[in-house]
Short mmCIF file of C-alpha atoms in Angstrom, two decimals:
data_model
loop_
_atom_site.label_atom_id
_atom_site.label_comp_id
_atom_site.label_asym_id
_atom_site.label_seq_id
_atom_site.Cartn_x
_atom_site.Cartn_y
_atom_site.Cartn_z
CA UNK A 1 11.76 -8.85 -16.00
CA UNK A 2 8.56 -10.71 -15.09
CA UNK A 3 9.66 -11.22 -11.50
CA UNK A 4 10.53 -7.54 -11.04
CA UNK A 5 7.15 -6.35 -12.34
CA UNK A 6 5.39 -8.99 -10.26
CA UNK A 7 7.17 -7.83 -7.10
CA UNK A 8 6.25 -4.20 -7.79
CA UNK A 9 2.67 -5.29 -8.50
CA UNK A 10 2.38 -7.10 -5.16
CA UNK A 11 3.79 -4.15 -3.22
CA UNK A 12 1.41 -1.77 -4.98
CA UNK A 13 -1.53 -4.12 -4.29
CA UNK A 14 -0.70 -4.16 -0.58
CA UNK A 15 -0.31 -0.37 -0.52
CA UNK A 16 -3.65 0.05 -2.30
CA UNK A 17 -5.38 -2.15 0.27
CA UNK A 18 -3.88 -0.13 3.13
CA UNK A 19 -4.87 3.19 1.54
CA UNK A 20 -8.45 2.08 1.06
CA UNK A 21 -8.73 0.75 4.60
CA UNK A 22 -7.47 3.92 6.30
CA UNK A 23 -9.93 6.20 4.49
CA UNK A 24 -13.08 7.40 6.17
CA UNK A 25 -16.39 6.12 4.90
CA UNK A 26 -19.29 8.34 3.91
CA UNK A 27 -20.98 7.66 7.24
CA UNK A 28 -18.00 8.98 9.21
CA UNK A 29 -18.88 12.58 8.36
CA UNK A 30 -22.43 12.14 9.64
CA UNK A 31 -21.09 11.01 13.03
CA UNK A 32 -18.90 14.07 13.28
CA UNK A 33 -21.91 16.33 12.67
CA UNK A 34 -23.68 14.92 15.73
CA UNK A 35 -20.87 15.66 18.14
CA UNK A 36 -18.65 12.72 17.24
CA UNK A 37 -15.57 14.87 17.22
CA UNK A 38 -14.47 18.46 17.22
CA UNK A 39 -11.34 19.54 15.44
CA UNK A 40 -9.53 16.35 14.55
CA UNK A 41 -5.81 15.93 14.31
CA UNK A 42 -6.12 15.19 10.59
CA UNK A 43 -6.89 18.87 9.95
CA UNK A 44 -3.61 19.92 11.48
CA UNK A 45 -1.59 17.21 9.73
CA UNK A 46 -3.13 17.29 6.25
CA UNK A 47 -4.30 20.90 6.15
CA UNK A 48 -7.76 22.38 6.53
CA UNK A 49 -9.19 20.13 3.80
CA UNK A 50 -8.60 17.08 5.97
CA UNK A 51 -7.12 13.79 4.94
CA UNK A 52 -9.87 12.99 2.43
CA UNK A 53 -8.41 14.76 -0.58
CA UNK A 54 -4.85 13.63 0.14
CA UNK A 55 -5.83 9.99 0.63
CA UNK A 56 -8.16 10.06 -2.37
CA UNK A 57 -5.42 11.46 -4.57
CA UNK A 58 -2.89 8.90 -3.33
CA UNK A 59 -5.40 6.08 -3.87
CA UNK A 60 -6.00 7.23 -7.44
CA UNK A 61 -2.26 7.36 -8.16
CA UNK A 62 -1.60 3.93 -6.62
CA UNK A 63 -4.62 2.45 -8.44
CA UNK A 64 -3.29 3.78 -11.75
CA UNK A 65 0.11 2.20 -11.09
CA UNK A 66 -1.67 -1.04 -10.16
CA UNK A 67 -3.56 -1.07 -13.48
CA UNK A 68 -0.37 -0.35 -15.44
CA UNK A 69 1.50 -3.20 -13.74
CA UNK A 70 -1.51 -5.49 -14.35
CA UNK A 71 -1.44 -4.72 -18.07
CA UNK A 72 2.34 -5.12 -18.16
CA UNK A 73 2.12 -8.54 -16.50
CA UNK A 74 -0.58 -9.61 -18.96
CA UNK A 75 1.57 -8.50 -21.91
CA UNK A 76 4.72 -10.22 -20.62
CA UNK A 77 2.74 -13.38 -19.87
CA UNK A 78 1.26 -13.48 -23.37
CA UNK A 79 4.70 -13.03 -24.93
CA UNK A 80 6.10 -15.89 -22.85
CA UNK A 81 3.16 -18.13 -23.75
CA UNK A 82 3.87 -17.79 -27.49
CA UNK A 83 7.08 -19.78 -27.12
CA UNK A 84 5.47 -22.80 -25.48
CA UNK A 85 3.83 -25.78 -27.15
CA UNK A 86 1.17 -27.98 -25.68
CA UNK A 87 2.13 -31.24 -24.03
CA UNK A 88 0.10 -33.20 -26.59
CA UNK A 89 2.07 -31.68 -29.50
CA UNK A 90 5.38 -32.43 -27.80
CA UNK A 91 4.32 -36.04 -27.13
CA UNK A 92 3.18 -36.48 -30.74
CA UNK A 93 6.47 -35.12 -32.04
CA UNK A 94 8.43 -37.48 -29.79
CA UNK A 95 6.32 -40.47 -30.85
CA UNK A 96 7.20 -40.08 -34.53
CA UNK A 97 9.81 -42.71 -35.28
CA UNK A 98 12.33 -41.79 -37.90
CA UNK A 99 13.14 -44.46 -40.47
CA UNK A 100 16.46 -46.14 -40.01
CA UNK A 101 18.97 -47.09 -42.68
CA UNK A 102 18.84 -50.75 -41.71
CA UNK A 103 17.29 -52.83 -44.51
CA UNK A 104 14.25 -54.90 -43.65
CA UNK A 105 14.49 -58.60 -44.51
CA UNK A 106 11.24 -59.95 -45.87
CA UNK A 107 9.99 -63.32 -44.55
#
């Protein structure tokens, strides 16, 4: 289960990075106002609102999934950690010598 959630988490993380990188910054609109571009192809592909609302919505959805998988991994990891003991406790338990049934001969 842990490996499946971890794989999904890594894919979502990569997708989130890509979505953030392909978005326009706030300064991109200022460049368009000064003759940086007329009607862009994003208006015809994503509608008259442009790609901003679509990409923002997709980023919000992917970020929500990323947070859910992060919390799920933290929960699964804490449940797995409850079953483990520290190395010092295991070494102390192994060092305890059980008494044998062999009688001890006094000198």
